[in-house]
């Protein structure tokens, strides 16, 4: 446990980052949750014997949404955001490195907030306009996480990278925990149609968050009026001394760097479950178990709550192991491999959970808990490897992440193949996710490094005693 960080003023910045990350997640996922209530029931009107978990009566549908969007249209709506996000990640990395993390974060939050508020209007105008708007929203948000990574590289000491970044990115799970039950509740209201309320509220909160960020957060610790002199001295030898023009980026060294290739493959493998659960789990609960968003908001929040515990536990465990028992490399490798094995084992059990919402939530919560062990290792590992190219390198890692978020709805569509109410068909998708997680662990274990690569090395950071 790094008590010096927990007692510092910089922890306030990490907490404020976590709030911003939570709001961005809420805005990103509000459609994944609300789309269940926006559309008509997807369950095909067949005989009851063809449904594994509940009896579907066409005259007693649990809800009747406003839009008659097909499964394929919904897949496009859910994936359009990640298309824009993935395509603009590399340019976003350049932009974030050029303008700095502070402005990159502001642009990501403020721009996403405006488009989120306008989402109900886009949905009403035309589904194609809606798809394009989601694509643009993803493009605007692309510099956000890269900006967070840049700021962590400047504001965190070397022995605090994992703790600082994990605290900031804990907002991912906090956003889930709050967004899921709140969106479910808002969809149950009649005021303004119910489901649009989530877009209005999350967008407004994003704007309110971004303004103090722009006014009070500085790019580097040296310019901060809130840090103590002790913290400024300890942070005086920061990693990035000057901005490097794009022409100085050693492209050949990047594409042949084994730790980078391994980290990207590991991110691809382990993030399959993130995309599957975050994008598609509400549809699973509705169509397989028969629980709609108006009553499954709290159920959806349980896996994220458990994952937050796993995420923070793994981060604290890494710092504990590196300080007292083993090297940081061994600590990251062991935690990643153990988490991936247990996560995969739980994934193969989703069909065994049967039709019980309780058992399904338990299994998915365990998947998310152990997956968080893996997720907690990769972002700080990138900072360790490339201290002078944080924004650009983090954008490459995020390409892998967004690729799986983009692909997951299509993969589910392939495996369900017109049988979206079938737990057996969903098990195929979960099984593929488990296999990809195991492969991620093998690759990461063989390629991991925590020593800064020679051409990206810079001065070491100090520790606060």
Tab-separated table of C-alpha atoms in Angstrom, residues 134-442:
chain	number	residue	atom	x	y	z
A	134	UNK	CA	-22.783	7.778	-32.533
A	135	UNK	CA	-19.763	7.469	-34.831
A	136	UNK	CA	-18.902	11.154	-34.326
A	137	UNK	CA	-19.362	10.803	-30.569
A	138	UNK	CA	-16.817	7.986	-30.515
A	139	UNK	CA	-14.372	10.076	-32.560
A	140	UNK	CA	-14.672	13.045	-30.191
A	141	UNK	CA	-14.184	10.853	-27.129
A	142	UNK	CA	-11.049	9.184	-28.528
A	143	UNK	CA	-8.490	11.563	-26.895
A	144	UNK	CA	-10.090	11.284	-23.437
A	145	UNK	CA	-8.414	8.177	-21.999
A	146	UNK	CA	-5.174	9.090	-23.748
A	147	UNK	CA	-5.234	12.411	-21.922
A	148	UNK	CA	-5.763	10.612	-18.622
A	149	UNK	CA	-2.730	8.419	-19.365
A	150	UNK	CA	-0.564	11.449	-20.157
A	151	UNK	CA	-1.532	13.185	-16.935
A	152	UNK	CA	-0.880	10.066	-14.852
A	153	UNK	CA	2.621	9.821	-16.361
A	154	UNK	CA	3.263	13.394	-15.186
A	155	UNK	CA	1.511	13.391	-11.825
A	156	UNK	CA	2.327	9.903	-10.506
A	157	UNK	CA	5.652	8.760	-9.129
A	158	UNK	CA	7.071	5.614	-10.670
A	159	UNK	CA	6.113	3.483	-7.676
A	160	UNK	CA	2.576	4.955	-7.734
A	161	UNK	CA	1.635	4.369	-11.388
A	162	UNK	CA	-0.573	1.362	-10.678
A	163	UNK	CA	-2.339	2.913	-7.686
A	164	UNK	CA	-2.884	6.322	-9.323
A	165	UNK	CA	-4.121	4.934	-12.646
A	166	UNK	CA	-6.293	2.294	-10.993
A	167	UNK	CA	-7.966	4.905	-8.811
A	168	UNK	CA	-8.617	7.119	-11.852
A	169	UNK	CA	-9.952	4.244	-13.951
A	170	UNK	CA	-12.063	2.879	-11.115
A	171	UNK	CA	-14.558	5.372	-12.512
A	172	UNK	CA	-15.247	2.848	-15.282
A	173	UNK	CA	-16.877	0.535	-12.778
A	174	UNK	CA	-18.386	3.348	-10.715
A	175	UNK	CA	-20.042	4.631	-13.882
A	176	UNK	CA	-21.517	1.197	-14.446
A	177	UNK	CA	-22.692	0.843	-10.869
A	178	UNK	CA	-24.556	4.155	-10.928
A	179	UNK	CA	-25.628	4.227	-14.586
A	180	UNK	CA	-27.272	0.818	-14.753
A	181	UNK	CA	-29.865	1.083	-11.955
A	182	UNK	CA	-30.415	4.799	-12.591
A	183	UNK	CA	-31.039	4.264	-16.312
A	184	UNK	CA	-33.421	1.424	-15.501
A	185	UNK	CA	-35.326	3.660	-13.105
A	186	UNK	CA	-35.448	6.560	-15.561
A	187	UNK	CA	-36.815	4.278	-18.279
A	188	UNK	CA	-39.701	3.367	-15.996
A	189	UNK	CA	-40.820	6.991	-15.719
A	190	UNK	CA	-43.381	8.612	-17.994
A	191	UNK	CA	-41.821	12.098	-17.803
A	192	UNK	CA	-40.350	13.068	-21.195
A	193	UNK	CA	-40.780	9.479	-22.318
A	194	UNK	CA	-38.555	7.951	-19.640
A	195	UNK	CA	-35.517	6.728	-21.573
A	196	UNK	CA	-34.421	10.193	-22.886
A	197	UNK	CA	-33.883	11.367	-19.292
A	198	UNK	CA	-30.671	9.377	-18.959
A	199	UNK	CA	-29.118	11.112	-21.967
A	200	UNK	CA	-30.145	14.548	-20.681
A	201	UNK	CA	-28.874	13.949	-17.142
A	202	UNK	CA	-25.546	12.327	-18.025
A	203	UNK	CA	-24.829	14.957	-20.682
A	204	UNK	CA	-25.593	17.835	-18.311
A	205	UNK	CA	-23.404	16.347	-15.585
A	206	UNK	CA	-20.580	15.935	-18.099
A	207	UNK	CA	-20.722	19.636	-18.962
A	208	UNK	CA	-20.749	20.587	-15.273
A	209	UNK	CA	-17.706	18.369	-14.657
A	210	UNK	CA	-15.688	19.685	-17.597
A	211	UNK	CA	-15.818	23.367	-16.667
A	212	UNK	CA	-14.014	23.102	-13.268
A	213	UNK	CA	-11.540	20.737	-14.949
A	214	UNK	CA	-10.646	23.404	-17.512
A	215	UNK	CA	-10.389	26.145	-14.871
A	216	UNK	CA	-8.524	24.456	-12.023
A	217	UNK	CA	-6.514	21.485	-13.358
A	218	UNK	CA	-3.028	22.220	-14.702
A	219	UNK	CA	-1.075	20.191	-17.237
A	220	UNK	CA	1.948	19.601	-15.021
A	221	UNK	CA	2.524	19.524	-11.237
A	222	UNK	CA	4.944	22.471	-11.455
A	223	UNK	CA	2.097	24.776	-12.556
A	224	UNK	CA	-0.344	23.623	-9.897
A	225	UNK	CA	-1.324	26.030	-7.124
A	226	UNK	CA	-2.729	23.208	-5.011
A	227	UNK	CA	0.279	20.902	-4.606
A	228	UNK	CA	2.560	21.091	-1.589
A	229	UNK	CA	6.226	21.997	-2.094
A	230	UNK	CA	7.174	18.489	-0.973
A	231	UNK	CA	5.130	16.920	-3.755
A	232	UNK	CA	6.438	19.360	-6.370
A	233	UNK	CA	10.043	18.536	-5.458
A	234	UNK	CA	9.385	14.810	-5.678
A	235	UNK	CA	7.715	15.238	-9.076
A	236	UNK	CA	10.299	17.648	-10.495
A	237	UNK	CA	11.986	14.995	-12.667
A	238	UNK	CA	8.953	14.041	-14.705
A	239	UNK	CA	9.072	11.636	-17.622
A	240	UNK	CA	8.162	13.926	-20.509
A	241	UNK	CA	10.674	16.756	-20.801
A	242	UNK	CA	9.569	18.060	-24.204
A	243	UNK	CA	7.071	17.263	-26.893
A	244	UNK	CA	8.423	15.171	-29.739
A	245	UNK	CA	7.286	16.026	-33.264
A	246	UNK	CA	5.498	13.236	-35.095
A	247	UNK	CA	8.452	12.794	-37.469
A	248	UNK	CA	10.635	11.690	-34.538
A	249	UNK	CA	8.429	8.725	-33.646
A	250	UNK	CA	10.511	5.545	-34.180
A	251	UNK	CA	7.881	3.641	-36.138
A	252	UNK	CA	10.020	0.594	-36.873
A	253	UNK	CA	10.873	0.184	-33.197
A	254	UNK	CA	7.217	0.487	-32.269
A	255	UNK	CA	5.941	-2.189	-34.595
A	256	UNK	CA	8.757	-4.601	-33.675
A	257	UNK	CA	8.561	-4.074	-29.900
A	258	UNK	CA	7.720	-7.475	-28.374
A	259	UNK	CA	6.265	-6.150	-25.070
A	260	UNK	CA	3.994	-3.782	-27.012
A	261	UNK	CA	2.783	-6.514	-29.363
A	262	UNK	CA	2.158	-8.804	-26.397
A	263	UNK	CA	0.270	-6.124	-24.472
A	264	UNK	CA	-1.974	-5.361	-27.462
A	265	UNK	CA	-2.769	-9.037	-28.064
A	266	UNK	CA	-3.446	-9.505	-24.350
A	267	UNK	CA	-5.743	-6.468	-24.389
A	268	UNK	CA	-7.618	-7.880	-27.366
A	269	UNK	CA	-8.118	-11.219	-25.666
A	270	UNK	CA	-9.107	-10.046	-22.231
A	271	UNK	CA	-11.388	-7.230	-23.437
A	272	UNK	CA	-13.728	-9.584	-25.290
A	273	UNK	CA	-15.577	-10.084	-22.025
A	274	UNK	CA	-15.762	-6.328	-21.424
A	275	UNK	CA	-17.494	-5.771	-24.746
A	276	UNK	CA	-19.724	-8.813	-24.334
A	277	UNK	CA	-20.984	-7.876	-20.876
A	278	UNK	CA	-21.058	-4.095	-21.207
A	279	UNK	CA	-22.737	-4.012	-24.622
A	280	UNK	CA	-24.890	-7.120	-24.659
A	281	UNK	CA	-25.704	-8.199	-21.100
A	282	UNK	CA	-28.936	-6.141	-20.877
A	283	UNK	CA	-30.177	-7.916	-24.034
A	284	UNK	CA	-29.171	-11.263	-22.501
A	285	UNK	CA	-31.217	-10.575	-19.368
A	286	UNK	CA	-34.217	-9.438	-21.382
A	287	UNK	CA	-34.289	-12.092	-24.079
A	288	UNK	CA	-32.907	-15.126	-22.237
A	289	UNK	CA	-34.059	-14.599	-18.655
A	290	UNK	CA	-37.066	-12.388	-19.410
A	291	UNK	CA	-36.063	-9.459	-17.175
A	292	UNK	CA	-36.331	-6.018	-18.786
A	293	UNK	CA	-34.338	-2.885	-17.985
A	294	UNK	CA	-37.024	-1.424	-15.748
A	295	UNK	CA	-36.329	-4.196	-13.264
A	296	UNK	CA	-32.805	-5.306	-14.202
A	297	UNK	CA	-30.935	-2.066	-13.498
A	298	UNK	CA	-29.828	-3.232	-10.061
A	299	UNK	CA	-29.035	-6.697	-11.424
A	300	UNK	CA	-26.814	-5.137	-14.092
A	301	UNK	CA	-24.958	-3.109	-11.467
A	302	UNK	CA	-23.904	-6.103	-9.366
A	303	UNK	CA	-21.172	-7.392	-11.733
A	304	UNK	CA	-19.687	-3.893	-12.003
A	305	UNK	CA	-19.649	-3.505	-8.225
A	306	UNK	CA	-17.854	-6.809	-7.830
A	307	UNK	CA	-15.447	-5.886	-10.654
A	308	UNK	CA	-14.571	-2.606	-8.917
A	309	UNK	CA	-13.560	-4.573	-5.824
A	310	UNK	CA	-11.436	-6.908	-7.955
A	311	UNK	CA	-9.862	-3.995	-9.847
A	312	UNK	CA	-8.797	-2.138	-6.707
A	313	UNK	CA	-7.741	-5.338	-4.942
A	314	UNK	CA	-5.490	-6.358	-7.850
A	315	UNK	CA	-3.941	-2.894	-7.983
A	316	UNK	CA	-3.191	-2.837	-4.269
A	317	UNK	CA	-1.886	-6.400	-4.450
A	318	UNK	CA	0.584	-5.476	-7.204
A	319	UNK	CA	2.023	-2.626	-5.153
A	320	UNK	CA	2.216	-4.853	-2.076
A	321	UNK	CA	4.010	-7.657	-3.923
A	322	UNK	CA	6.492	-5.335	-5.638
A	323	UNK	CA	7.447	-3.688	-2.352
A	324	UNK	CA	7.822	-6.774	-0.216
A	325	UNK	CA	8.078	-10.048	-2.142
A	326	UNK	CA	8.753	-10.091	-5.889
A	327	UNK	CA	9.587	-7.833	-8.817
A	328	UNK	CA	6.866	-5.813	-10.507
A	329	UNK	CA	7.230	-8.014	-13.594
A	330	UNK	CA	6.540	-11.213	-11.663
A	331	UNK	CA	3.681	-9.575	-9.749
A	332	UNK	CA	1.925	-8.429	-12.931
A	333	UNK	CA	2.446	-11.758	-14.675
A	334	UNK	CA	1.104	-13.864	-11.792
A	335	UNK	CA	-1.957	-11.707	-11.187
A	336	UNK	CA	-2.792	-11.536	-14.912
A	337	UNK	CA	-2.471	-15.288	-15.437
A	338	UNK	CA	-4.410	-16.249	-12.306
A	339	UNK	CA	-7.167	-13.747	-13.136
A	340	UNK	CA	-7.496	-14.972	-16.718
A	341	UNK	CA	-7.693	-18.657	-15.735
A	342	UNK	CA	-10.401	-18.071	-13.135
A	343	UNK	CA	-12.283	-15.658	-15.420
A	344	UNK	CA	-12.310	-18.207	-18.242
A	345	UNK	CA	-13.442	-21.019	-15.953
A	346	UNK	CA	-16.447	-18.948	-14.873
A	347	UNK	CA	-17.283	-18.130	-18.501
A	348	UNK	CA	-17.825	-21.765	-19.356
A	349	UNK	CA	-20.461	-21.952	-16.582
A	350	UNK	CA	-22.996	-19.437	-17.916
A	351	UNK	CA	-25.246	-22.174	-19.339
A	352	UNK	CA	-25.042	-24.096	-16.055
A	353	UNK	CA	-26.569	-21.076	-14.283
A	354	UNK	CA	-29.811	-22.029	-15.980
A	355	UNK	CA	-32.734	-19.617	-15.892
A	356	UNK	CA	-32.122	-18.190	-12.439
A	357	UNK	CA	-31.353	-14.442	-12.539
A	358	UNK	CA	-29.481	-14.840	-9.232
A	359	UNK	CA	-27.165	-17.570	-10.510
A	360	UNK	CA	-26.576	-15.763	-13.813
A	361	UNK	CA	-25.568	-12.615	-11.922
A	362	UNK	CA	-23.247	-14.630	-9.671
A	363	UNK	CA	-21.471	-16.203	-12.657
A	364	UNK	CA	-21.157	-12.937	-14.583
A	365	UNK	CA	-19.947	-11.161	-11.429
A	366	UNK	CA	-17.185	-13.725	-11.000
A	367	UNK	CA	-16.220	-13.309	-14.661
A	368	UNK	CA	-15.956	-9.558	-14.207
A	369	UNK	CA	-14.151	-9.856	-10.842
A	370	UNK	CA	-11.317	-12.005	-12.167
A	371	UNK	CA	-11.158	-10.169	-15.491
A	372	UNK	CA	-10.466	-6.990	-13.497
A	373	UNK	CA	-7.219	-8.614	-12.299
A	374	UNK	CA	-6.033	-8.556	-15.918
A	375	UNK	CA	-7.441	-5.149	-16.832
A	376	UNK	CA	-5.613	-3.524	-13.901
A	377	UNK	CA	-2.186	-4.532	-15.256
A	378	UNK	CA	-2.047	-3.283	-18.837
A	379	UNK	CA	-2.462	0.551	-18.711
A	380	UNK	CA	0.191	1.143	-16.002
A	381	UNK	CA	2.440	-1.357	-17.774
A	382	UNK	CA	2.326	0.871	-20.885
A	383	UNK	CA	3.450	3.863	-18.821
A	384	UNK	CA	6.320	1.797	-17.422
A	385	UNK	CA	7.459	0.777	-20.890
A	386	UNK	CA	7.065	4.065	-22.783
A	387	UNK	CA	7.332	7.044	-20.402
A	388	UNK	CA	8.044	9.481	-23.245
A	389	UNK	CA	5.283	8.311	-25.608
A	390	UNK	CA	2.403	7.808	-23.202
A	391	UNK	CA	-0.408	9.328	-25.277
A	392	UNK	CA	0.555	7.629	-28.516
A	393	UNK	CA	1.232	4.244	-26.921
A	394	UNK	CA	-1.952	4.332	-24.907
A	395	UNK	CA	-3.871	5.081	-28.101
A	396	UNK	CA	-2.470	1.883	-29.630
A	397	UNK	CA	-3.571	-0.114	-26.583
A	398	UNK	CA	-7.013	1.462	-26.809
A	399	UNK	CA	-7.316	0.402	-30.439
A	400	UNK	CA	-7.208	-3.169	-29.169
A	401	UNK	CA	-9.794	-2.364	-26.495
A	402	UNK	CA	-12.215	-0.618	-28.832
A	403	UNK	CA	-11.823	-3.365	-31.433
A	404	UNK	CA	-13.353	-5.877	-29.034
A	405	UNK	CA	-16.107	-3.471	-27.988
A	406	UNK	CA	-16.835	-2.967	-31.674
A	407	UNK	CA	-16.769	-6.671	-32.504
A	408	UNK	CA	-18.732	-8.028	-29.531
A	409	UNK	CA	-22.265	-7.160	-30.773
A	410	UNK	CA	-21.481	-8.724	-34.164
A	411	UNK	CA	-20.039	-11.844	-32.526
A	412	UNK	CA	-23.141	-12.228	-30.361
A	413	UNK	CA	-25.293	-11.734	-33.456
A	414	UNK	CA	-23.359	-14.494	-35.248
A	415	UNK	CA	-23.652	-17.007	-32.426
A	416	UNK	CA	-27.282	-16.306	-31.530
A	417	UNK	CA	-28.203	-16.389	-35.255
A	418	UNK	CA	-31.857	-15.538	-34.854
A	419	UNK	CA	-32.075	-17.325	-31.475
A	420	UNK	CA	-31.365	-14.390	-29.197
A	421	UNK	CA	-33.564	-15.951	-26.497
A	422	UNK	CA	-31.462	-19.152	-26.362
A	423	UNK	CA	-29.061	-19.604	-23.444
A	424	UNK	CA	-27.338	-22.376	-25.417
A	425	UNK	CA	-26.476	-19.994	-28.248
A	426	UNK	CA	-25.265	-17.332	-25.815
A	427	UNK	CA	-22.999	-19.925	-24.181
A	428	UNK	CA	-21.103	-20.211	-27.463
A	429	UNK	CA	-20.247	-16.502	-27.305
A	430	UNK	CA	-19.162	-16.770	-23.651
A	431	UNK	CA	-17.019	-19.811	-24.464
A	432	UNK	CA	-15.194	-17.956	-27.240
A	433	UNK	CA	-14.573	-15.084	-24.812
A	434	UNK	CA	-13.108	-17.553	-22.282
A	435	UNK	CA	-10.776	-19.063	-24.867
A	436	UNK	CA	-9.598	-15.606	-25.958
A	437	UNK	CA	-8.857	-14.721	-22.326
A	438	UNK	CA	-6.702	-17.826	-21.880
A	439	UNK	CA	-4.792	-17.033	-25.060
A	440	UNK	CA	-4.269	-13.483	-23.777
A	441	UNK	CA	-2.695	-14.828	-20.593
A	442	UNK	CA	-0.294	-17.068	-22.535
